[in-house]
Coordinates of C-alpha atoms and ligand atoms in Angstrom, one line a residue:
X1 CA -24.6 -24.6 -2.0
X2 CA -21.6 -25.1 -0.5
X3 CA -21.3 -25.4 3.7
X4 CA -18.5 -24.5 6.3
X5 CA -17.7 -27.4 9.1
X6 CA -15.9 -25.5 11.9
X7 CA -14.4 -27.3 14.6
X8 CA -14.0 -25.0 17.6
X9 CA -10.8 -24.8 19.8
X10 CA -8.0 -24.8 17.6
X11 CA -5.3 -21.8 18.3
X12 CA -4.2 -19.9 15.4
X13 CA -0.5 -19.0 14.8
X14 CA 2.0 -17.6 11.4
X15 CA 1.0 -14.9 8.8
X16 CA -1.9 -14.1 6.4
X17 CA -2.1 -12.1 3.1
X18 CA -4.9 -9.6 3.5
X19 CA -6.4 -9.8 -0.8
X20 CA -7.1 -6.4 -2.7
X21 CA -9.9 -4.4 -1.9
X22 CA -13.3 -5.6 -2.9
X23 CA -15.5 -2.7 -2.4
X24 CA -12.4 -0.8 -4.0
X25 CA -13.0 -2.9 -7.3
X26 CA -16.1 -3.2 -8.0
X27 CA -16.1 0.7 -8.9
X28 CA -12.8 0.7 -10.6
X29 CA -14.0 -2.2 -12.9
X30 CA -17.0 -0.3 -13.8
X31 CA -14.6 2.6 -14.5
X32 CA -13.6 0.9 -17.2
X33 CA -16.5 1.8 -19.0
X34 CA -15.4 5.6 -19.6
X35 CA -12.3 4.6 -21.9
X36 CA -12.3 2.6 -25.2
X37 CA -8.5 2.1 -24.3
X38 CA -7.2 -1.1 -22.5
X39 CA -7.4 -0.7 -18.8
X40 CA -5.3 -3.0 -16.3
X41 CA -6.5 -3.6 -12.5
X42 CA -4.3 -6.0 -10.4
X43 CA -4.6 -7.2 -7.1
X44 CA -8.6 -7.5 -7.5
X45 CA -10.4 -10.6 -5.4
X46 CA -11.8 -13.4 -6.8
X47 CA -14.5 -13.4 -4.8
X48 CA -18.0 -13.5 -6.5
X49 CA -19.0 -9.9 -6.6
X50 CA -15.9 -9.2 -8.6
X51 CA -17.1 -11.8 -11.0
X52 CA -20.5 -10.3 -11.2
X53 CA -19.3 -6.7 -12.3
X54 CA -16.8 -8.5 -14.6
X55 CA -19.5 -10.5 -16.2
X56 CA -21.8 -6.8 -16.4
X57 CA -19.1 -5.7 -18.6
X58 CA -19.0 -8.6 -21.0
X59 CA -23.0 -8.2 -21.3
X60 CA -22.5 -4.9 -22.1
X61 CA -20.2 -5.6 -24.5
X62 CA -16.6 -5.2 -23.2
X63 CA -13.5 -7.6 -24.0
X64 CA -12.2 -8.8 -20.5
X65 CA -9.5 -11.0 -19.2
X66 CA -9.0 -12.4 -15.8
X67 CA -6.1 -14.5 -14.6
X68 CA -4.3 -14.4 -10.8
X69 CA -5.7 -11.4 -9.4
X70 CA -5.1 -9.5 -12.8
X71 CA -8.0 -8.0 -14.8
X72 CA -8.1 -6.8 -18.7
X73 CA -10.6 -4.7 -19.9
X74 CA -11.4 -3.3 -23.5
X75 CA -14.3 -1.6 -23.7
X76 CA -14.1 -0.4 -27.1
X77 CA -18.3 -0.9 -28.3
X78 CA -20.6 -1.1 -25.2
X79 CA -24.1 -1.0 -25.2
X80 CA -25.8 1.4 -22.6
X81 CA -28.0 -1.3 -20.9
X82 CA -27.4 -3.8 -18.1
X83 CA -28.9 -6.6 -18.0
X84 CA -31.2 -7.2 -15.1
X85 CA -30.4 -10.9 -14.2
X86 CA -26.7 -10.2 -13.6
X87 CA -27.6 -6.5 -11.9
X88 CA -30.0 -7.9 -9.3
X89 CA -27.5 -10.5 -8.1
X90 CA -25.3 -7.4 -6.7
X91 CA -26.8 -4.0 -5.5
X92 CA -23.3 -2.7 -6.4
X93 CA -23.7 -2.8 -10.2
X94 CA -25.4 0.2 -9.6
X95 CA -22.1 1.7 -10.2
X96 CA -21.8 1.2 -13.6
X97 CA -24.6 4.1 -14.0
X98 CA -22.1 6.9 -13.7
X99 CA -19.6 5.6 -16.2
X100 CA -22.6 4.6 -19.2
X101 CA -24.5 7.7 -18.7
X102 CA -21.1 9.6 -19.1
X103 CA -19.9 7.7 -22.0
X104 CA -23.2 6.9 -23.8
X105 CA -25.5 9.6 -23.0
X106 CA -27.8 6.8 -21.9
X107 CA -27.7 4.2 -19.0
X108 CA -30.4 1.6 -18.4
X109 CA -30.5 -0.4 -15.2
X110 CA -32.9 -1.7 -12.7
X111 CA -33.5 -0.5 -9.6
X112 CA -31.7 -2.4 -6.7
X113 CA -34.8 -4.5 -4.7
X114 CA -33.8 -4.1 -0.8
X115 CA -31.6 -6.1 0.6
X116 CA -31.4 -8.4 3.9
X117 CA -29.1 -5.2 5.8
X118 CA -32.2 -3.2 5.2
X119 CA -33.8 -0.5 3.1
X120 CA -31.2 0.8 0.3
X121 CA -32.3 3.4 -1.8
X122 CA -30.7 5.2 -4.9
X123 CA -31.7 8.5 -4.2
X124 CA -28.8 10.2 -4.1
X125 CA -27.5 8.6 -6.8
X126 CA -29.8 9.9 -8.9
X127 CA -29.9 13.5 -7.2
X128 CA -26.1 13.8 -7.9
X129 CA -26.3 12.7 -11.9
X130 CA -29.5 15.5 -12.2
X131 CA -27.5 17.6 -11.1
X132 CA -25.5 16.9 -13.8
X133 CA -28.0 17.2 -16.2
X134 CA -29.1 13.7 -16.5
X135 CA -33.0 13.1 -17.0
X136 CA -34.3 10.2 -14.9
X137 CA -37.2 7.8 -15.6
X138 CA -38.5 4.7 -14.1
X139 CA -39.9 1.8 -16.0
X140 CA -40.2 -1.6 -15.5
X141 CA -38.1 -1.6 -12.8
X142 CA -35.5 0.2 -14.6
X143 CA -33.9 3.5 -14.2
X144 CA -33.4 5.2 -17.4
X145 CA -31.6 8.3 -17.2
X146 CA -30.5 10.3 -20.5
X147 CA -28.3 13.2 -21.3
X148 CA -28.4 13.5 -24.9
X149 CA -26.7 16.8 -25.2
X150 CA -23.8 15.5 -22.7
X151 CA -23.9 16.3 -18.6
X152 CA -22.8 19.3 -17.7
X153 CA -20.3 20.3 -14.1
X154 CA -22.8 21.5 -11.3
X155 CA -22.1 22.1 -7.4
X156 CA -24.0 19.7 -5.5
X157 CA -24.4 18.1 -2.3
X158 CA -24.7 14.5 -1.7
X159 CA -25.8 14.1 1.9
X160 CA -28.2 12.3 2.9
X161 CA -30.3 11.1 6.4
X162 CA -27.5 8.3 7.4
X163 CA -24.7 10.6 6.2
X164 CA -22.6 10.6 2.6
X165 CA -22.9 7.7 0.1
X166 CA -19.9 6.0 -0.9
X167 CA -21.4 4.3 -4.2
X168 CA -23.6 7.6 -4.8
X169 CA -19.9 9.6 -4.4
X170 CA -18.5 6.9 -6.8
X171 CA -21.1 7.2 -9.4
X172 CA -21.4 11.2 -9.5
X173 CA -17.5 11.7 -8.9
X174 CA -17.4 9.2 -12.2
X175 CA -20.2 10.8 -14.8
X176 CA -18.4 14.2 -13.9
X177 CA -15.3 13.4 -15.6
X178 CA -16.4 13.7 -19.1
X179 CA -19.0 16.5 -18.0
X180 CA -18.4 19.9 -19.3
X181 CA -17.1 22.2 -17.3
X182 CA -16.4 21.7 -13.2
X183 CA -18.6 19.5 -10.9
X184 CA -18.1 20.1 -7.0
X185 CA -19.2 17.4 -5.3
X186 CA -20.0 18.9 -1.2
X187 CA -20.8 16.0 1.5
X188 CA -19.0 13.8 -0.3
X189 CA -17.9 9.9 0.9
X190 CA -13.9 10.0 2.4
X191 CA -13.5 6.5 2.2
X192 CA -10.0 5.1 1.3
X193 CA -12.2 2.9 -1.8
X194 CA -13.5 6.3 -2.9
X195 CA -9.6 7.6 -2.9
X196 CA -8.4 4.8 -5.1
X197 CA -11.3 5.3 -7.7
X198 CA -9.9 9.3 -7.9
X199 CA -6.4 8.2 -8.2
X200 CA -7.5 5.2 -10.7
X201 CA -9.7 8.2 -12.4
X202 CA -6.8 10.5 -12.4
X203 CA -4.4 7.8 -13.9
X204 CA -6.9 7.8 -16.8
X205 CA -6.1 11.7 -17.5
X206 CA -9.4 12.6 -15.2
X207 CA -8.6 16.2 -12.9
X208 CA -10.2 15.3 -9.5
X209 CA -8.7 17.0 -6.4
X210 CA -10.9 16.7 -2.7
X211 CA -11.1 12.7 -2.9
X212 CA -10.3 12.0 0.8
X213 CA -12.6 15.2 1.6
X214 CA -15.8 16.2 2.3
X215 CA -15.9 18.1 -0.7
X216 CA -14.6 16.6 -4.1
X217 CA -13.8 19.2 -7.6
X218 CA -13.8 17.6 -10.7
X219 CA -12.6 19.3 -13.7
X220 CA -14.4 17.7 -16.7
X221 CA -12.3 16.2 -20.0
X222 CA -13.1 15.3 -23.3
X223 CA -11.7 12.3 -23.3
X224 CA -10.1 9.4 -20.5
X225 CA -7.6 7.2 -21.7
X226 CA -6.2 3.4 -20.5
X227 CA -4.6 3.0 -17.6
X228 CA -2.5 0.4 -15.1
X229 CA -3.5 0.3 -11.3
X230 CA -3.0 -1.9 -8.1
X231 CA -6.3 -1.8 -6.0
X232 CA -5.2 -1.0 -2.4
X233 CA -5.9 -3.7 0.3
X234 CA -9.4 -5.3 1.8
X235 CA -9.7 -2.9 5.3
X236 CA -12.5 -5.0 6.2
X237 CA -10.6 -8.2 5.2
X238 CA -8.1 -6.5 6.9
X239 CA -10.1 -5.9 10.2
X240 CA -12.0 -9.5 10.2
X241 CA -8.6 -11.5 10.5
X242 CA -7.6 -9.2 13.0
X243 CA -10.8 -10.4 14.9
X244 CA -9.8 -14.2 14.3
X245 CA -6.6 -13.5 15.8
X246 CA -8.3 -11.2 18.9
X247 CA -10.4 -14.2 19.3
X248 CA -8.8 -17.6 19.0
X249 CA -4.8 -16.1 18.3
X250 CA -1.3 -16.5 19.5
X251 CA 0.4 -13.7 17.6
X252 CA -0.8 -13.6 13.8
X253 CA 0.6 -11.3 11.7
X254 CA -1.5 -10.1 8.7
X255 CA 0.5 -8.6 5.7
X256 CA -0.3 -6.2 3.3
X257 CA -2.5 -3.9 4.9
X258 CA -2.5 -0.1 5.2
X259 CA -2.4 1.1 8.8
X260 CA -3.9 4.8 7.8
X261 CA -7.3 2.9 7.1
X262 CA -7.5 0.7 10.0
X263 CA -7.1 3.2 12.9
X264 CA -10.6 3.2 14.2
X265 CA -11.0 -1.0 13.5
X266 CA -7.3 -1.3 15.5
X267 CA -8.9 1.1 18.3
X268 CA -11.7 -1.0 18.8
X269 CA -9.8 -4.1 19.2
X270 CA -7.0 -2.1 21.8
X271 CA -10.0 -1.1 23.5
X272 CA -11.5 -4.5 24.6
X273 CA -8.2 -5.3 25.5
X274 CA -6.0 -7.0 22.7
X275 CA -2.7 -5.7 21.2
X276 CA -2.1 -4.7 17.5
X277 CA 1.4 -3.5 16.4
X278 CA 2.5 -2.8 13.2
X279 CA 5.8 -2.3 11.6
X280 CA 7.6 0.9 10.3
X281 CA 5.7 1.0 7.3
X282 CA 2.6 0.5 8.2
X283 CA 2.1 -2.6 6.0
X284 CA 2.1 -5.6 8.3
X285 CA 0.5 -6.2 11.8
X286 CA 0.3 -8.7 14.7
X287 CA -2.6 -9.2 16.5
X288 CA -1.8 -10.8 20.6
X289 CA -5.1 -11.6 22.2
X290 CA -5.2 -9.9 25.7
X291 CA -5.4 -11.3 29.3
X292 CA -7.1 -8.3 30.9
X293 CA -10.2 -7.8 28.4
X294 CA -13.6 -5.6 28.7
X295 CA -16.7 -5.0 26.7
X296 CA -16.1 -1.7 24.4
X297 CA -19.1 0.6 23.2
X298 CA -19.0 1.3 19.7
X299 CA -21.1 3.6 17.2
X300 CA -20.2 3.1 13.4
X301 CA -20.0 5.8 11.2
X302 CA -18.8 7.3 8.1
X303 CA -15.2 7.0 7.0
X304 CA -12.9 8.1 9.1
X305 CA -15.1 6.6 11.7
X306 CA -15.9 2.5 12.4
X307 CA -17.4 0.6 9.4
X308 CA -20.5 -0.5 9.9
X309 CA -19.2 -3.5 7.5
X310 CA -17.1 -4.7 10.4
X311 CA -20.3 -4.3 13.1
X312 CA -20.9 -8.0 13.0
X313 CA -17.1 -9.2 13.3
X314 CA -16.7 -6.8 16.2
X315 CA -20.0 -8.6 17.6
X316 CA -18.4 -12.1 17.4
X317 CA -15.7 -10.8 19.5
X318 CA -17.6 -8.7 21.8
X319 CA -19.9 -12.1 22.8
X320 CA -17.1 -13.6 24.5
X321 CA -15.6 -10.6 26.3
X322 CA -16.2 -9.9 29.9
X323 CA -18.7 -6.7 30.7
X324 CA -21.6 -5.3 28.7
X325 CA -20.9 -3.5 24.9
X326 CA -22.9 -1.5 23.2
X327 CA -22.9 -1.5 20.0
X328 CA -25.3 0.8 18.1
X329 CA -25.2 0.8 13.7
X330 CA -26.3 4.3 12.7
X331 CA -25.6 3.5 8.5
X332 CA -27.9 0.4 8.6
X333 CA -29.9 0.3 11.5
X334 CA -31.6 -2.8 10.7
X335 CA -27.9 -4.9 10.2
X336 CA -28.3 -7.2 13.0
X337 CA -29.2 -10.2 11.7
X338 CA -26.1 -12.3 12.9
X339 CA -27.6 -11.9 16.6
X340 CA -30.3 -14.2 16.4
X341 CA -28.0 -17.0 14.7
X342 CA -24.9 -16.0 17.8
X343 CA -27.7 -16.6 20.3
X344 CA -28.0 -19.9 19.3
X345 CA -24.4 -20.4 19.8
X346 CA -25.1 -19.3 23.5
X347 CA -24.2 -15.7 22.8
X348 CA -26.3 -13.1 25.3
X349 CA -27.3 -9.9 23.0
X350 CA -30.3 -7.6 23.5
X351 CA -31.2 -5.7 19.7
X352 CA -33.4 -3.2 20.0
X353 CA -34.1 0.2 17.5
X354 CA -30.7 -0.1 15.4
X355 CA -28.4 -1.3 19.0
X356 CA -27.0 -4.3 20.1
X357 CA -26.0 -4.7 23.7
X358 CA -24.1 -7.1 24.3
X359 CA -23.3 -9.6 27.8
X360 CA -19.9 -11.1 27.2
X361 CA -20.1 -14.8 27.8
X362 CA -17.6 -17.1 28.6
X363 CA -17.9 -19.6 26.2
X364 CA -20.5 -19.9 22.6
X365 CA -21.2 -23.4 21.8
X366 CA -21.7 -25.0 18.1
X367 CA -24.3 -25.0 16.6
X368 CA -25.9 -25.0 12.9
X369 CA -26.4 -21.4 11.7
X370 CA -27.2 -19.4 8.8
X371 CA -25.9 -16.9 6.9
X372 CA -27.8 -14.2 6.3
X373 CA -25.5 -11.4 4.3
X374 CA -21.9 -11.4 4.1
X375 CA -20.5 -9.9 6.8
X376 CA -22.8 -11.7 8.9
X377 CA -22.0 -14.7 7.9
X378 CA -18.1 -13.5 8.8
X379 CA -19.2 -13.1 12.3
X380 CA -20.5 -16.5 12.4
X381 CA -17.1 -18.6 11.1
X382 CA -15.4 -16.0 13.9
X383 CA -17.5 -16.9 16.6
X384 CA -17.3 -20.6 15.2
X385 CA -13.3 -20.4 15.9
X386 CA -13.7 -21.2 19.7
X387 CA -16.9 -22.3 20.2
X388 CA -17.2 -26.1 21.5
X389 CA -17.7 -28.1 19.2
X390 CA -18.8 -28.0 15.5
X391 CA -20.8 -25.7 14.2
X392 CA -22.1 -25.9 10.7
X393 CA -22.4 -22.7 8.4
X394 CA -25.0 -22.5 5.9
X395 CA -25.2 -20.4 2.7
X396 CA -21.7 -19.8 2.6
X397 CA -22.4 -18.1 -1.0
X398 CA -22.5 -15.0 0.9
X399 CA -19.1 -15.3 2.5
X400 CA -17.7 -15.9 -1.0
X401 CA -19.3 -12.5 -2.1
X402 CA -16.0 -10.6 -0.7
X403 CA -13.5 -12.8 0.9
X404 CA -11.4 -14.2 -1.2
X405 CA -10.1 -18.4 0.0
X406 CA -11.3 -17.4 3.6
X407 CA -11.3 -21.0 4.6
X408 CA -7.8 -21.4 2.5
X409 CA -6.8 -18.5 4.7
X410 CA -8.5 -19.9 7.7
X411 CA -6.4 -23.1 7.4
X412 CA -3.0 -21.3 6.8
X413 CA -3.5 -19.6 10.4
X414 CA -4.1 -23.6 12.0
X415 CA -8.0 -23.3 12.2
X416 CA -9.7 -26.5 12.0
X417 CA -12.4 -25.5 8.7
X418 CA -13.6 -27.6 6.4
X419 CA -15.3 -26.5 3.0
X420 CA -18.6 -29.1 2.7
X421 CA -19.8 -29.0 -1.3
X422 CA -23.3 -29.9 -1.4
Ligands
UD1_1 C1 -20.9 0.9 0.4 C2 -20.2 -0.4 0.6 C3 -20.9 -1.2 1.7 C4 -20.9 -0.4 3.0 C5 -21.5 0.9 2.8 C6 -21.5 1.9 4.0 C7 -19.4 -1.0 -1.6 C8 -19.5 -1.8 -2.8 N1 -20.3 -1.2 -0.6 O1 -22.2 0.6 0.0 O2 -20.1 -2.4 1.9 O3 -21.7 -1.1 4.0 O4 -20.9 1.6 1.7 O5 -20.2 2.1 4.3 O6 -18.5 -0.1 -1.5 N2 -28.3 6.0 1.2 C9 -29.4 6.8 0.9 N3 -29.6 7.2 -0.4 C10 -28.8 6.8 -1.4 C11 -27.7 6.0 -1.1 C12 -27.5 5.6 0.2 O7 -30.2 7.2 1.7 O8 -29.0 7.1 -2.6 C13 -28.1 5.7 2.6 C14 -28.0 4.2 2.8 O9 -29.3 3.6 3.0 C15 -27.1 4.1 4.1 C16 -26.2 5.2 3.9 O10 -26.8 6.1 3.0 O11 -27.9 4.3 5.2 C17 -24.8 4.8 3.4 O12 -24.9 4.0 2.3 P1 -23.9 4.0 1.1 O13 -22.6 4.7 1.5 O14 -24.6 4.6 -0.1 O15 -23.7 2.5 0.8 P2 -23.1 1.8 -0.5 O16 -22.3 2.8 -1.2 O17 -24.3 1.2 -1.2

């Protein structure tokens, strides 16, 4: 289990590549699954959770090839079941339902336990593919869901308590290509990830128009065929260097981004103070850390609104910026883990019923901490940047879930990180 040594203090300067998207990915790999034709992704992480959905395919039966960001799949025979020791390790093979039910008639996968960032259900999965047609059974901590005579289009609506579901939206958006007939799909995720699946759907000869919307038509076809795509880049990759620099900067710039995606992550670093300008085409930024700074409230929120998958980074920030933030996760309530390890590096935050508020302190201090899930543990390695001292980071497994060579990265920009093997 590998550790990260951090060594407070240093100042970071030059340019970073921001990797392909990771939550983009993982959906488009399992898209594979509808096509016996070879499919082509490029620009995908190598981060672990990209492994794990490349390593569902093979188990179910598909030829794949990895090499420099590059994936090949063939997935002419594929059985309809995945195997529970590779799905457990990731709650987002639950996207490959969508694409077996559609092309087998059958899927077989276990329900995802919960997870450290709280309850996550499957409901509306499993609402949106019965709507569809799909029959649904539990056993053995599987779901089996069958449509033996094919899914059929249907008009459904997808939202639930805590708004849409982007994985949910993924999964029904997915089955509905090869459904007969036209599936509308109302209360639907908006999320630039769910975008590139469409176009990487439509590439394949799918007829999805609405991805971007609230409300997604999808014309079913007979048949999807192979396909080249270039995932579009991390936002929350993105948006966590763009902390590092806020924090602990002189000027970085971070390349390959897309500015459309990180409005509401650049207005919540503008707000407590910092600057973020990015050039004519909106591919490249630089991030200055501010003289005049303040504490910011935030509320996270569906696409286009602030991730709750950059809550934890904006946390790290906001725990060394003068005034009181409040910070308050309305998608997962219960994703505050990173406090408790932040207060032992001197931080001052109050959590109570799904907010963080926040006293900015001067300075956090090393200390060993823990990480918890993986944006957490992203919080921690930002707040580590100028904190005296070192401070050790355990479990860094989950930071190698979705960001690709951070410490590589880290070391680029003049950070003083060291990757401990154990
Ligand atoms: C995706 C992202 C994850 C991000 C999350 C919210 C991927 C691989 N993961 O996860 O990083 O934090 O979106 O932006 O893209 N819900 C239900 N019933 C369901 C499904 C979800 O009630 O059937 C609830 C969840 O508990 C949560 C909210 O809906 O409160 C949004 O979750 P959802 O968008 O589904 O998250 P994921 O797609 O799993």
């Amino acid at each position: 289990m590998d550790k990260l040594l951090v060594h407070g203090g240093s100042t970071l300067r030059g340019s970073v590549n921001i990797s392909g998207s990771k939550n983009a990915s993982l959906p488009i790999i399992a898209a594979a699954l509808l096509t016996d034709e070879d499919v082509i992704i490029r620009r995908v992480p190598d981060v672990s959770d990209t492994n794990y959905m490349v390593q569902i395919l093979n188990a179910l039966g598909a030829e794949v090839e990895r090499s420099s960001g590059t994936i090949r799949a063939t997935c002419a025979e594929i059985s309809d079941t995945a195997p529970y020791e590779l799905v457990r390790r990731m709650r987002a093979s639950i996207c490959v339902m969508g694409p077996l039910l559609a092309r087998k008639g059958r899927a077989v996968v276990s329900l995802p336990g919960g997870c450290i960032i709280g309850d996550r259900p499957v409901d509306l999965h499993l609402k949106g593919l019965q709507a569809l047609g799909a029959q649904v059974e539990f056993e053995g901590g599987n779901i089996i869901l069958t449509a033996p005579k094919g899914l059929k289009g249907a008009e459904l609506d997808l939202r639930g308590t805590s708004g849409p579901t982007v994985l949910g939206t993924d999964n029904v958006m997915m089955a509905a290509t090869l459904a007969e007939g036209t599936t509308v799909i109302e209360s639907a995720a908006a999320e630039p990830e769910v975008i590139d699946l469409a176009n990487f759907l439509n590439a394949m000869g799918a007829k999805i128009t609405g991805a971007g919307t609230r409300r997604i038509v999808i014309e079913g076809v007979a048949k999807l065929h192979g396909v080249e795509h270039t995932v579009i880049p991390d936002r929350i990759e993105a948006g966590t260097f763009m902390v590092a620099a806020a924090l602990a900067g002189e000027g970085v710039t971070l390349r390959r981004v897309c500015r459309e995606h990180l409005k509401a992550i650049t207005a919540a670093i503008e707000a407590s103070g910092h600057s973020v300008s990015f050039n004519e085409a909106g591919d490249a930024c630089t991030v200055h850390r501010g003289t005049d700074l303040k504490g910011v409230d935030l509320v996270t929120a569906p696409y286009p609104g602030y991730p709750t998958d950059m809550q934890a980074q904006m946390t790290a920030l906001l725990a060394t910026t003068p005034g009181i933030s409040v910070i308050k996760d309305t998608i997962f309530p219960q994703r505050f883990m990173h406090c408790a390890e932040l207060k032992r590096m001197g931080a001052d935050i109050k959590v109570d019923n799904g907010t963080a508020i926040v006293r900015g302190t001067e300075k956090l201090s090393a200390a060993p901490v823990m990480a918890s899930d993986l944006r957490a543990s992203a919080a921690l390695v930002l707040a580590a940047l100028t904190a005296t001292g070192t401070t050790e980071i355990n479990r860094l497994y989950h930071i190698d879930r979705g960001y690709e060579h951070i410490d590589e990265k880290l070391l680029l920009l003049g950070a003083n990180v060291e990757r401990v093997r154990v």
